[in-house]
Amino acid sequence: MHKQYPVNRVHVTQSSEHTKALGPGGTPSTVPGYIRVKCLGLFALRNPYEPAPIPEGMQCKRGYLCSGALPLRPHPRPETRGIAPHRQVTQRADQDMFIALSEAIEDFGRKGGDHLTVGTSCFEKHGTGLFSTAPSKKTCRGEICHVHSSDGSLHLTLHPLDAREVLESGWGERHPISRGGIFERFVPKGFTMVYAPQNDSEVAVVLEIVKAATWIIR
């Protein structure tokens, strides 16, 4: 059984100044954009560390990551804030670590041949994103993941069983509005934040999670 980490409060209500302080995101830094985020905050998950229920048809299947495949993350969970943008405010990656992670993902994309490509994130409208050229579900042009330059965290979409492995190992949390249904017009149901790596060995773990996100979309 996975170790359960202390639950830090996730802040989803904030002023427009606090929203801007999180760095650029997919929502414009305008009054309408701020109102939109405030409205979405009314529907935010109460506990983003709790895995989503596994659909009945998937309960006997496997994800990309085997149970126990990820080591326990050796840090308490960072504090996170916001919805769009949704960012870490503690345990941020420094510039060198952000570059190392970005280069690792870009290298993985190049080695994917014709199946993968690197471009500007569709969700964020800026920054680097990894894409599938033939996605099984064309959500945001087949985007697999994107890295946030402001904190070094990532967003990606995972199989429910892989999302559970990531959450229970302490490597990430669900996006506040990854509820599915009508909210899929904003983010996919399995949309997950993966915390910023703090060293090279953690970059390798995060890359394994990116591979899991690649597996489900192809």
mmCIF file of C-alpha atoms in Angstrom:
data_model
loop_
_atom_site.group_PDB
_atom_site.id
_atom_site.type_symbol
_atom_site.label_atom_id
_atom_site.label_comp_id
_atom_site.label_asym_id
_atom_site.label_seq_id
_atom_site.Cartn_x
_atom_site.Cartn_y
_atom_site.Cartn_z
ATOM 1 C CA MET A 1 0.000 0.000 0.000
ATOM 2 C CA HIS A 2 1.311 3.421 -0.932
ATOM 3 C CA LYS A 3 2.314 5.898 1.708
ATOM 4 C CA GLN A 4 -0.214 8.692 2.103
ATOM 5 C CA TYR A 5 1.334 12.146 2.140
ATOM 6 C CA PRO A 6 0.073 15.061 4.248
ATOM 7 C CA VAL A 7 -2.604 16.961 2.395
ATOM 8 C CA ASN A 8 -1.771 20.603 1.796
ATOM 9 C CA ARG A 9 -4.598 22.946 1.038
ATOM 10 C CA VAL A 10 -4.984 23.606 -2.678
ATOM 11 C CA HIS A 11 -5.896 27.215 -3.317
ATOM 12 C CA VAL A 12 -8.312 27.663 -6.199
ATOM 13 C CA THR A 13 -9.767 31.034 -5.242
ATOM 14 C CA GLN A 14 -7.496 34.002 -5.721
ATOM 15 C CA SER A 15 -7.306 37.590 -6.847
ATOM 16 C CA SER A 16 -6.428 38.580 -10.391
ATOM 17 C CA GLU A 17 -3.012 39.709 -9.102
ATOM 18 C CA HIS A 18 -2.366 36.273 -7.615
ATOM 19 C CA THR A 19 -3.467 34.647 -10.869
ATOM 20 C CA LYS A 20 -0.962 36.703 -12.851
ATOM 21 C CA ALA A 21 1.754 35.870 -10.314
ATOM 22 C CA LEU A 22 1.402 32.170 -11.168
ATOM 23 C CA GLY A 23 2.756 32.867 -14.639
ATOM 24 C CA PRO A 24 1.184 32.738 -18.095
ATOM 25 C CA GLY A 25 -1.487 30.155 -18.806
ATOM 26 C CA GLY A 26 -4.254 29.314 -21.241
ATOM 27 C CA THR A 27 -6.665 31.885 -19.796
ATOM 28 C CA PRO A 28 -6.138 35.518 -20.864
ATOM 29 C CA SER A 29 -5.123 37.885 -18.036
ATOM 30 C CA THR A 30 -8.252 39.976 -18.517
ATOM 31 C CA VAL A 31 -11.374 40.716 -16.483
ATOM 32 C CA PRO A 32 -13.471 38.175 -18.483
ATOM 33 C CA GLY A 33 -10.694 35.613 -18.063
ATOM 34 C CA TYR A 34 -10.595 36.219 -14.318
ATOM 35 C CA ILE A 35 -14.389 35.879 -14.031
ATOM 36 C CA ARG A 36 -14.269 32.636 -16.007
ATOM 37 C CA VAL A 37 -11.678 31.155 -13.651
ATOM 38 C CA LYS A 38 -13.640 32.283 -10.584
ATOM 39 C CA CYS A 39 -16.755 30.560 -11.931
ATOM 40 C CA LEU A 40 -14.862 27.341 -12.632
ATOM 41 C CA GLY A 41 -13.527 27.470 -9.082
ATOM 42 C CA LEU A 42 -17.046 26.803 -7.815
ATOM 43 C CA PHE A 43 -16.778 23.301 -9.293
ATOM 44 C CA ALA A 44 -13.200 22.501 -8.255
ATOM 45 C CA LEU A 45 -12.461 19.070 -6.807
ATOM 46 C CA ARG A 46 -12.517 19.003 -3.028
ATOM 47 C CA ASN A 47 -9.570 16.613 -2.845
ATOM 48 C CA PRO A 48 -7.350 16.526 -5.959
ATOM 49 C CA TYR A 49 -5.116 13.915 -4.284
ATOM 50 C CA GLU A 50 -7.899 11.316 -4.320
ATOM 51 C CA PRO A 51 -7.849 9.207 -7.510
ATOM 52 C CA ALA A 52 -10.931 9.221 -9.693
ATOM 53 C CA PRO A 53 -13.073 6.063 -9.577
ATOM 54 C CA ILE A 54 -11.937 3.433 -12.062
ATOM 55 C CA PRO A 55 -14.625 2.874 -14.734
ATOM 56 C CA GLU A 56 -16.169 -0.584 -14.491
ATOM 57 C CA GLY A 57 -14.857 -1.642 -17.887
ATOM 58 C CA MET A 58 -11.263 -0.805 -16.880
ATOM 59 C CA GLN A 59 -11.126 -2.433 -13.458
ATOM 60 C CA CYS A 60 -9.628 -5.677 -14.754
ATOM 61 C CA LYS A 61 -7.286 -3.998 -17.223
ATOM 62 C CA ARG A 62 -3.830 -2.495 -16.851
ATOM 63 C CA GLY A 63 -2.408 0.919 -17.511
ATOM 64 C CA TYR A 64 1.093 1.613 -18.755
ATOM 65 C CA LEU A 65 2.541 1.781 -15.249
ATOM 66 C CA CYS A 66 2.401 -1.366 -13.148
ATOM 67 C CA SER A 67 1.226 -1.034 -9.561
ATOM 68 C CA GLY A 68 4.215 0.048 -7.493
ATOM 69 C CA ALA A 69 6.204 0.967 -10.615
ATOM 70 C CA LEU A 70 6.957 4.469 -9.381
ATOM 71 C CA PRO A 71 9.115 5.117 -6.331
ATOM 72 C CA LEU A 72 7.558 7.170 -3.581
ATOM 73 C CA ARG A 73 8.310 10.837 -4.131
ATOM 74 C CA PRO A 74 10.760 11.763 -1.348
ATOM 75 C CA HIS A 75 9.157 15.116 -0.501
ATOM 76 C CA PRO A 76 5.886 16.317 0.998
ATOM 77 C CA ARG A 77 3.435 17.469 -1.624
ATOM 78 C CA PRO A 78 4.075 21.030 -2.800
ATOM 79 C CA GLU A 79 1.470 23.727 -2.374
ATOM 80 C CA THR A 80 -0.422 24.407 -5.583
ATOM 81 C CA ARG A 81 -2.741 27.210 -6.622
ATOM 82 C CA GLY A 82 -5.154 28.144 -9.345
ATOM 83 C CA ILE A 83 -7.130 26.540 -12.129
ATOM 84 C CA ALA A 84 -5.993 28.273 -15.309
ATOM 85 C CA PRO A 85 -3.159 28.607 -14.708
ATOM 86 C CA HIS A 86 -2.720 25.760 -12.211
ATOM 87 C CA ARG A 87 0.787 25.898 -10.742
ATOM 88 C CA GLN A 88 3.111 24.926 -7.902
ATOM 89 C CA VAL A 89 4.074 27.719 -5.546
ATOM 90 C CA THR A 90 6.555 25.690 -3.474
ATOM 91 C CA GLN A 91 9.287 23.214 -4.519
ATOM 92 C CA ARG A 92 9.605 24.883 -7.897
ATOM 93 C CA ALA A 93 12.298 23.650 -10.260
ATOM 94 C CA ASP A 94 15.235 25.965 -10.824
ATOM 95 C CA GLN A 95 16.180 27.033 -14.341
ATOM 96 C CA ASP A 96 18.748 24.259 -14.806
ATOM 97 C CA MET A 97 16.236 21.592 -13.788
ATOM 98 C CA PHE A 98 13.548 23.079 -16.039
ATOM 99 C CA ILE A 99 15.970 22.976 -18.977
ATOM 100 C CA ALA A 100 16.971 19.379 -18.165
ATOM 101 C CA LEU A 101 13.327 18.286 -18.081
ATOM 102 C CA SER A 102 12.430 20.150 -21.274
ATOM 103 C CA GLU A 103 15.404 18.677 -23.115
ATOM 104 C CA ALA A 104 14.541 15.160 -21.900
ATOM 105 C CA ILE A 105 10.985 15.499 -23.226
ATOM 106 C CA GLU A 106 12.146 17.002 -26.524
ATOM 107 C CA ASP A 107 14.683 14.185 -26.935
ATOM 108 C CA PHE A 108 11.944 11.635 -26.255
ATOM 109 C CA GLY A 109 9.801 13.356 -28.881
ATOM 110 C CA ARG A 110 12.568 13.252 -31.480
ATOM 111 C CA LYS A 111 13.144 9.550 -30.848
ATOM 112 C CA GLY A 112 9.429 8.894 -31.372
ATOM 113 C CA GLY A 113 9.909 9.143 -35.109
ATOM 114 C CA ASP A 114 6.793 9.982 -37.094
ATOM 115 C CA HIS A 115 4.530 9.234 -34.122
ATOM 116 C CA LEU A 116 5.550 12.217 -31.991
ATOM 117 C CA THR A 117 6.226 15.880 -32.588
ATOM 118 C CA VAL A 118 7.182 18.883 -30.471
ATOM 119 C CA GLY A 119 5.427 22.243 -30.811
ATOM 120 C CA THR A 120 3.706 25.059 -28.952
ATOM 121 C CA SER A 121 1.289 23.817 -26.291
ATOM 122 C CA CYS A 122 -2.348 23.876 -27.395
ATOM 123 C CA PHE A 123 -3.654 24.071 -23.823
ATOM 124 C CA GLU A 124 -1.276 26.819 -22.692
ATOM 125 C CA LYS A 125 -1.011 28.721 -26.001
ATOM 126 C CA HIS A 126 2.721 29.142 -25.311
ATOM 127 C CA GLY A 127 5.616 27.005 -24.153
ATOM 128 C CA THR A 128 6.684 23.577 -25.344
ATOM 129 C CA GLY A 129 4.215 20.751 -25.809
ATOM 130 C CA LEU A 130 4.633 17.130 -26.879
ATOM 131 C CA PHE A 131 2.082 15.860 -29.406
ATOM 132 C CA SER A 132 0.987 12.601 -30.993
ATOM 133 C CA THR A 133 0.716 12.822 -34.783
ATOM 134 C CA ALA A 134 -2.017 10.156 -34.829
ATOM 135 C CA PRO A 135 -3.868 10.452 -31.502
ATOM 136 C CA SER A 136 -6.670 8.063 -30.603
ATOM 137 C CA LYS A 137 -8.595 11.070 -29.281
ATOM 138 C CA LYS A 138 -7.917 14.462 -30.828
ATOM 139 C CA THR A 139 -8.010 16.529 -27.661
ATOM 140 C CA CYS A 140 -6.196 19.823 -28.240
ATOM 141 C CA ARG A 141 -4.510 18.563 -31.431
ATOM 142 C CA GLY A 142 -3.279 15.393 -29.750
ATOM 143 C CA GLU A 143 -1.283 17.143 -27.042
ATOM 144 C CA ILE A 144 0.398 14.662 -24.699
ATOM 145 C CA CYS A 145 1.977 17.032 -22.193
ATOM 146 C CA HIS A 146 3.361 20.506 -21.652
ATOM 147 C CA VAL A 147 5.911 21.875 -19.193
ATOM 148 C CA HIS A 148 5.419 25.117 -17.262
ATOM 149 C CA SER A 149 8.417 27.432 -17.351
ATOM 150 C CA SER A 150 7.249 29.275 -14.223
ATOM 151 C CA ASP A 151 7.576 26.277 -11.884
ATOM 152 C CA GLY A 152 8.791 23.202 -13.823
ATOM 153 C CA SER A 153 5.583 21.208 -13.331
ATOM 154 C CA LEU A 154 3.706 19.466 -16.147
ATOM 155 C CA HIS A 155 0.151 18.763 -17.183
ATOM 156 C CA LEU A 156 -0.738 15.590 -19.040
ATOM 157 C CA THR A 157 -3.588 13.122 -19.453
ATOM 158 C CA LEU A 158 -3.328 9.623 -17.982
ATOM 159 C CA HIS A 159 -5.181 6.319 -18.006
ATOM 160 C CA PRO A 160 -7.219 6.108 -14.749
ATOM 161 C CA LEU A 161 -4.988 3.354 -13.354
ATOM 162 C CA ASP A 162 -1.829 5.296 -14.184
ATOM 163 C CA ALA A 163 -3.297 8.444 -12.647
ATOM 164 C CA ARG A 164 -3.954 6.462 -9.465
ATOM 165 C CA GLU A 165 -0.335 5.255 -9.412
ATOM 166 C CA VAL A 166 0.955 8.826 -9.834
ATOM 167 C CA LEU A 167 -1.295 10.238 -7.112
ATOM 168 C CA GLU A 168 -0.689 7.464 -4.593
ATOM 169 C CA SER A 169 3.087 7.663 -5.119
ATOM 170 C CA GLY A 170 3.003 11.389 -4.393
ATOM 171 C CA TRP A 171 4.165 12.562 -7.841
ATOM 172 C CA GLY A 172 1.133 14.597 -8.788
ATOM 173 C CA GLU A 173 -2.490 15.587 -8.345
ATOM 174 C CA ARG A 174 -5.634 15.883 -10.411
ATOM 175 C CA HIS A 175 -6.372 19.164 -12.143
ATOM 176 C CA PRO A 176 -9.056 20.958 -10.097
ATOM 177 C CA ILE A 177 -11.718 20.649 -12.811
ATOM 178 C CA SER A 178 -10.796 17.244 -14.272
ATOM 179 C CA ARG A 179 -14.294 15.948 -13.496
ATOM 180 C CA GLY A 180 -15.188 14.799 -16.990
ATOM 181 C CA GLY A 181 -18.588 15.416 -18.539
ATOM 182 C CA ILE A 182 -19.213 19.036 -19.480
ATOM 183 C CA PHE A 183 -15.850 20.011 -17.979
ATOM 184 C CA GLU A 184 -14.036 18.144 -20.754
ATOM 185 C CA ARG A 185 -14.534 21.235 -22.866
ATOM 186 C CA PHE A 186 -11.786 22.707 -20.658
ATOM 187 C CA VAL A 187 -9.539 19.750 -19.736
ATOM 188 C CA PRO A 188 -9.732 15.959 -20.230
ATOM 189 C CA LYS A 189 -11.027 13.810 -17.377
ATOM 190 C CA GLY A 190 -7.600 12.310 -16.683
ATOM 191 C CA PHE A 191 -5.799 15.671 -16.732
ATOM 192 C CA THR A 192 -3.066 15.500 -14.102
ATOM 193 C CA MET A 193 -0.391 17.814 -12.747
ATOM 194 C CA VAL A 194 3.000 16.157 -12.296
ATOM 195 C CA TYR A 195 5.162 17.991 -9.795
ATOM 196 C CA ALA A 196 8.423 19.656 -10.788
ATOM 197 C CA PRO A 197 11.454 17.369 -10.485
ATOM 198 C CA GLN A 198 14.094 18.440 -7.989
ATOM 199 C CA ASN A 199 17.065 16.479 -9.384
ATOM 200 C CA ASP A 200 18.136 14.333 -12.333
ATOM 201 C CA SER A 201 16.771 11.091 -10.884
ATOM 202 C CA GLU A 202 13.360 12.717 -10.528
ATOM 203 C CA VAL A 203 13.532 13.879 -14.153
ATOM 204 C CA ALA A 204 13.804 10.185 -15.091
ATOM 205 C CA VAL A 205 10.691 9.357 -13.044
ATOM 206 C CA VAL A 206 8.732 12.212 -14.608
ATOM 207 C CA LEU A 207 9.767 11.000 -18.065
ATOM 208 C CA GLU A 208 8.276 7.578 -17.274
ATOM 209 C CA ILE A 209 4.998 9.326 -16.476
ATOM 210 C CA VAL A 210 5.220 11.188 -19.799
ATOM 211 C CA LYS A 211 5.631 7.807 -21.509
ATOM 212 C CA ALA A 212 2.426 6.658 -19.809
ATOM 213 C CA ALA A 213 0.635 9.727 -21.178
ATOM 214 C CA THR A 214 2.031 8.937 -24.632
ATOM 215 C CA TRP A 215 0.806 5.341 -24.396
ATOM 216 C CA ILE A 216 -2.824 6.255 -23.729
ATOM 217 C CA ILE A 217 -3.162 8.812 -26.522
ATOM 218 C CA ARG A 218 -1.558 6.746 -29.296
#
